[in-house]
C-alpha positions as semicolon CSV with decimal commas, in nm:
position;residue;x (nm);y (nm);z (nm)
1;M;9,440;10,306;9,552
2;L;9,456;10,380;9,939
3;A;9,167;10,567;10,075
4;D;9,210;10,939;10,156
5;G;9,224;10,887;10,536
6;L;9,501;10,644;10,507
7;W;9,692;10,879;10,276
8;H;9,654;11,132;10,552
9;E;9,771;10,910;10,817
10;L;10,072;10,800;10,596
11;G;10,170;11,165;10,535
12;L;10,291;11,121;10,172
13;E;10,174;11,222;9,858
14;P;10,058;10,988;9,587
15;Q;10,259;11,153;9,325
16;A;10,573;11,093;9,538
17;V;10,499;10,721;9,595
18;R;10,437;10,676;9,216
19;A;10,771;10,860;9,145
20;R;10,935;10,596;9,403
21;A;10,771;10,307;9,194
22;D;10,893;10,443;8,881
23;F;11,255;10,508;9,020
24;F;11,305;10,146;9,135
25;E;11,155;10,013;8,812
26;A;11,406;10,190;8,624
27;F;11,684;10,109;8,856
28;A;11,579;9,727;8,781
29;K;11,623;9,772;8,410
30;L;11,948;9,956;8,475
31;V;12,105;9,672;8,675
32;A;11,964;9,413;8,412
33;E;12,180;9,594;8,141
34;P;12,528;9,457;8,170
35;S;12,672;9,768;7,993
36;S;12,533;10,014;8,241
37;P;12,696;10,155;8,557
38;Q;12,694;9,905;8,827
39;P;12,529;9,966;9,178
40;R;12,844;9,922;9,345
41;Q;12,997;10,225;9,173
42;L;12,694;10,427;9,261
43;A;12,686;10,322;9,632
44;E;13,070;10,383;9,654
45;L;12,994;10,743;9,519
46;S;12,709;10,792;9,761
47;R;12,936;10,700;10,064
48;F;13,204;10,959;9,974
49;T;13,202;11,195;10,241
50;D;13,378;11,510;10,366
51;P;13,731;11,409;10,468
52;R;13,769;11,658;10,748
53;P;13,760;11,510;11,117
54;G;13,439;11,479;11,264
55;L;13,224;11,505;10,960
56;E;13,219;11,161;10,831
57;A;12,913;11,034;11,006
58;F;12,705;11,320;10,865
59;G;12,770;11,151;10,482
60;N;12,797;11,522;10,348
61;P;12,777;11,499;9,959
62;P;13,120;11,517;9,784
63;G;13,216;11,886;9,687
64;A;13,424;11,994;9,377
65;E;13,749;11,920;9,566
66;D;13,638;11,602;9,683
67;M;13,549;11,487;9,323
68;D;13,883;11,628;9,173
69;R;14,080;11,399;9,441
70;F;13,840;11,103;9,355
71;E;13,902;11,149;8,976
72;D;14,283;11,187;9,040
73;G;14,280;10,838;9,190
74;E;14,304;10,906;9,560
75;R;14,017;10,682;9,619
76;E;13,959;10,424;9,368
77;L;13,640;10,250;9,288
78;P;13,605;9,890;9,335
79;A;13,560;9,640;9,036
80;A;13,267;9,713;8,875
81;A;13,177;9,363;8,764
82;L;12,912;9,195;8,954
83;A;12,845;8,808;8,976
84;D;12,521;8,700;8,820
85;W;12,369;8,638;9,168
86;Q;12,455;8,992;9,278
87;R;12,296;9,140;8,946
88;E;11,975;8,934;9,000
89;G;11,966;9,040;9,384
90;F;11,978;9,389;9,290
91;E;11,711;9,357;9,032
92;A;11,481;9,151;9,250
93;D;11,473;9,375;9,540
94;A;11,454;9,691;9,303
95;L;11,142;9,523;9,164
96;R;10,999;9,430;9,496
97;Q;11,050;9,800;9,628
98;A;10,887;9,931;9,299
99;A;10,592;9,685;9,362
100;I;10,517;9,787;9,699
101;A;10,498;10,154;9,601
102;A;10,307;10,097;9,292
103;L;10,038;9,886;9,503
104;L;9,953;10,197;9,694
105;V;9,844;10,368;9,370
106;D;9,787;10,135;9,101
107;T;9,702;9,790;9,204
108;E;9,743;9,631;8,862
109;R;10,088;9,775;8,787
110;G;10,189;9,668;9,132
111;L;10,081;9,333;9,089
112;E;10,281;9,299;8,757
113;L;10,573;9,434;8,928
114;L;10,530;9,173;9,203
115;R;10,512;8,901;8,918
116;Q;10,836;9,037;8,775
117;A;10,968;9,021;9,129
118;S;10,888;8,663;9,174
119;E;11,067;8,575;8,858
120;R;11,384;8,721;8,980
121;F;11,371;8,575;9,321
122;R;11,356;8,222;9,190
123;A;11,743;8,188;9,192
124;I;11,780;8,382;9,527
125;D;11,498;8,271;9,748
126;P;11,292;8,012;9,593
127;A;11,031;7,991;9,889
128;F;10,973;8,372;9,887
129;A;10,947;8,372;9,493
130;L;10,664;8,098;9,511
131;F;10,497;8,287;9,802
132;L;10,492;8,592;9,571
133;R;10,380;8,397;9,260
134;A;10,079;8,240;9,451
135;A;9,964;8,599;9,565
136;V;9,978;8,729;9,199
137;D;9,883;8,412;8,980
138;P;9,614;8,216;9,162
139;S;9,457;8,043;8,856
140;S;9,709;7,779;8,749
141;G;9,772;7,632;9,101
142;I;10,154;7,575;8,980
143;A;10,301;7,782;9,260
144;A;10,091;7,594;9,524
145;N;10,182;7,264;9,401
146;L;10,551;7,335;9,373
147;A;10,546;7,486;9,712
148;R;10,367;7,180;9,873
149;R;10,624;6,954;9,718
150;R;10,945;7,169;9,803
151;L;10,800;7,169;10,164
152;R;10,720;6,793;10,183
153;A;11,064;6,723;10,028
154;H;11,244;6,936;10,286
155;Y;11,079;6,754;10,583
156;L;11,139;6,415;10,436
157;A;11,528;6,494;10,340
158;G;11,645;6,287;10,599
159;D;11,498;5,999;10,428
160;Y;11,592;6,098;10,088
161;P;11,930;6,265;10,094
162;G;12,003;6,522;9,827
163;V;11,634;6,576;9,755
164;A;11,601;6,920;9,918
165;T;11,828;7,204;10,004
166;A;11,846;7,387;10,337
167;L;11,515;7,568;10,431
168;G;11,506;7,818;10,728
169;Q;11,187;7,872;10,914
170;A;11,086;8,194;10,721
171;G;11,111;7,982;10,384
172;E;10,897;7,701;10,552
173;I;10,628;7,986;10,643
174;H;10,637;8,121;10,272
175;L;10,596;7,769;10,144
176;A;10,312;7,678;10,362
177;L;10,125;7,987;10,272
178;A;10,197;7,936;9,898
179;A;10,081;7,577;9,919
180;S;9,758;7,676;10,082
181;S;9,674;7,929;9,794
182;V;9,461;7,686;9,586
183;T;9,207;7,459;9,796
184;G;9,249;7,102;9,744
185;T;9,596;7,095;9,645
186;A;9,761;7,024;9,984
187;D;9,777;6,694;10,148
188;P;9,739;6,553;10,490
189;E;10,093;6,457;10,529
190;T;10,241;6,790;10,456
191;Y;9,997;6,954;10,695
192;N;10,093;6,702;10,987
193;L;10,478;6,749;10,900
194;F;10,446;7,123;10,917
195;I;10,252;7,154;11,243
196;A;10,484;6,910;11,408
197;Q;10,786;7,119;11,358
198;P;10,979;7,343;11,620
199;G;10,889;7,654;11,426
200;G;10,536;7,651;11,578
201;R;10,716;7,737;11,918
202;S;10,990;7,968;11,796
203;P;10,992;8,353;11,926
204;A;11,206;8,453;11,653
205;P;11,088;8,759;11,439
206;F;10,949;8,677;11,104
207;G;10,889;8,912;10,796
208;T;10,855;9,299;10,739
209;G;10,642;9,364;11,084
210;G;10,865;9,134;11,304
211;A;10,565;8,926;11,444
212;A;10,704;8,606;11,632
213;V;10,739;8,298;11,388
214;F;10,496;8,084;11,592
215;E;10,227;8,337;11,535
216;W;10,283;8,306;11,158
217;W;10,326;7,927;11,196
218;G;9,985;7,894;11,346
219;F;9,821;8,134;11,088
220;A;9,965;7,923;10,806
221;A;9,856;7,591;10,979
222;S;9,501;7,723;10,959
223;L;9,517;7,823;10,602
224;L;9,673;7,484;10,540
225;S;9,367;7,313;10,708
226;G;9,137;7,493;10,479
227;A;9,339;7,400;10,160
228;L;9,268;7,032;10,270
229;Q;8,912;7,128;10,260
230;M;8,904;7,038;10,626
231;P;8,661;7,218;10,848
232;I;8,852;7,532;10,955
233;P;8,868;7,524;11,317
234;R;8,823;7,903;11,357
235;D;8,577;8,112;11,177
236;R;8,662;8,401;10,943
237;R;8,659;8,661;11,201
238;F;8,949;8,466;11,376
239;L;9,137;8,496;11,047
240;A;9,052;8,864;11,036
241;T;9,162;8,936;11,374
242;E;9,475;8,743;11,335
243;L;9,546;8,946;11,031
244;V;9,505;9,242;11,232
245;H;9,732;9,142;11,499
246;L;10,000;9,044;11,252
247;A;9,987;9,377;11,065
248;R;10,013;9,570;11,392
249;G;10,411;9,539;11,421
250;H;10,456;9,716;11,075
251;G;10,205;10,003;11,182
252;R;10,449;10,059;11,484
253;Q;10,764;10,065;11,245
254;L;10,572;10,330;11,024
255;V;10,473;10,537;11,330
256;S;10,834;10,543;11,459
257;A;10,975;10,640;11,103
258;R;10,718;10,925;11,061
259;L;10,858;11,089;11,393
260;D;11,156;11,200;11,178
261;S;10,953;11,393;10,924
262;F;11,252;11,534;10,708
263;H;11,371;11,188;10,628
264;W;11,020;11,050;10,610
265;R;10,922;11,268;10,319
266;K;11,257;11,203;10,128
267;F;11,209;10,819;10,168
268;A;11,556;10,794;10,337
269;G;11,599;10,512;10,582
270;I;11,232;10,440;10,608
271;P;11,075;10,082;10,655
272;D;10,881;9,928;10,362
273;L;10,548;10,106;10,315
274;I;10,372;9,767;10,278
275;D;10,415;9,482;10,487
276;L;10,409;9,218;10,189
277;E;10,369;8,915;10,375
278;V;10,054;9,052;10,547
279;A;9,910;9,202;10,215
280;C;9,980;8,872;10,041
281;A;9,823;8,679;10,311
282;V;9,501;8,881;10,291
283;C;9,520;8,795;9,927
284;L;9,545;8,413;9,992
285;V;9,285;8,408;10,261
286;N;9,022;8,580;10,033
287;R;9,091;8,355;9,761
288;Q;9,062;8,068;9,989
289;L;8,720;8,193;10,116
290;A;8,605;8,260;9,760
291;A;8,676;7,898;9,652
292;L;8,492;7,795;9,948
293;E;8,201;7,995;9,859
294;S;8,230;8,226;10,170
295;E;8,218;8,613;10,159
296;P;8,591;8,745;10,120
297;L;8,716;8,989;10,402
298;S;8,669;9,348;10,340
299;S;8,831;9,658;10,444
300;A;8,504;9,747;10,642
301;E;8,576;9,439;10,870
302;F;8,948;9,529;10,909
303;E;8,838;9,861;11,018
304;E;8,572;9,733;11,263
305;L;8,835;9,521;11,422
306;T;9,062;9,818;11,470
307;D;8,836;10,061;11,655
308;V;9,086;10,334;11,747
309;R;8,847;10,495;11,982
310;L;8,913;10,234;12,214
311;E;9,294;10,269;12,183
312;S;9,540;10,515;12,336
313;P;9,662;10,785;12,085
314;V;9,969;10,609;12,014
315;D;9,814;10,245;11,981
316;A;9,543;10,426;11,741
317;R;9,800;10,556;11,508
318;Q;9,987;10,214;11,494
319;L;9,640;10,051;11,406
320;S;9,537;10,314;11,153
321;L;9,888;10,261;10,975
322;A;9,846;9,886;10,995
323;Q;9,547;9,922;10,801
324;I;9,739;10,002;10,491
325;S;9,879;9,653;10,428
326;L;9,542;9,511;10,493
327;Q;9,369;9,740;10,255
328;V;9,617;9,679;9,981
329;G;9,565;9,306;10,048
330;V;9,189;9,351;9,965
331;E;9,286;9,526;9,658
332;M;9,495;9,263;9,528
333;T;9,216;9,015;9,530
334;R;9,060;9,153;9,214
335;P;8,667;9,090;9,227
336;D;8,657;8,991;8,838
337;E;8,941;8,736;8,842
338;E;8,874;8,377;8,773
339;L;8,940;8,144;9,045
340;G;9,017;7,786;8,944
341;P;8,785;7,517;9,064
342;V;8,861;7,339;9,371
343;S;9,108;7,075;9,297
344;T;9,046;6,722;9,348
345;S;9,314;6,555;9,143
346;P;9,663;6,477;9,233
347;A;9,924;6,732;9,213
348;P;10,121;6,737;8,881
349;E;10,447;6,606;8,869
350;L;10,691;6,888;8,881
351;N;11,081;6,906;8,906
352;L;11,223;7,028;9,231
């Protein structure tokens, strides 16, 4: 549950956010039911606007006459049938949105929804699915081992044709972060292959907050070195500072979205309320620190690194809202969870 000060900065009521989680969870169940109305039908109906000239752009809701013409066949709905991958995509993203809302008000529920989302993303975006699974299920190490093997297979695909499918830079970052989630499961070859990739120099945006790929690449490399039980070249304060920097872009998005208070309160066209990459990264960092018998990062440390008194009013607002994803990540690392011992055995053989 967010601190009261962050709820004030967010400008939303917890009940409204909880209702948003309920809606998306129910929508995911609706999509999963083959006999239910299909999202394409609902989306088409929502786009039905007043046909009078000049009003199309306003997206007016259909009136009685509009609905009569709609039902008389002047405007036909597209085919309702969805391919399996489309159904899985709607369901996976609905669960992701439900998890984002639930994590703000009920961490346990949010983690369960995130676990369900990771299962649905397996067929759509395997790298992202493993990243989510590593964040919500730290004990087994299966996600870490499979992420490491997929990443290594991707880099060695030239030597073994057909071993791996195409993987973008975003997928490489997700797999590297997932592979670092259990200390001792990474291997030097994967680490060396990762740091040698051109993604370490790419200025392209990545993730919800839009930080540069090379910034996330360097951060993931630091975590991979920790997973190798190598001396992390930077202290825990450096990791916390990097996370604050990576979270700042999302804070900027939230500040901009809040300027339109009417649509903000209605959740209309707003960015994700949480940067999942940042929140899950905080969670993975804390688990690695705990496995190395070091003190996990706390909300107080993140607040200390974002002293809004030293910032301009606009920057201070951005930093305050950036705290949301950081605090959620701290909450995701449950103090009573059982972390597996540091692994020193080879990774199990898993099918790619």
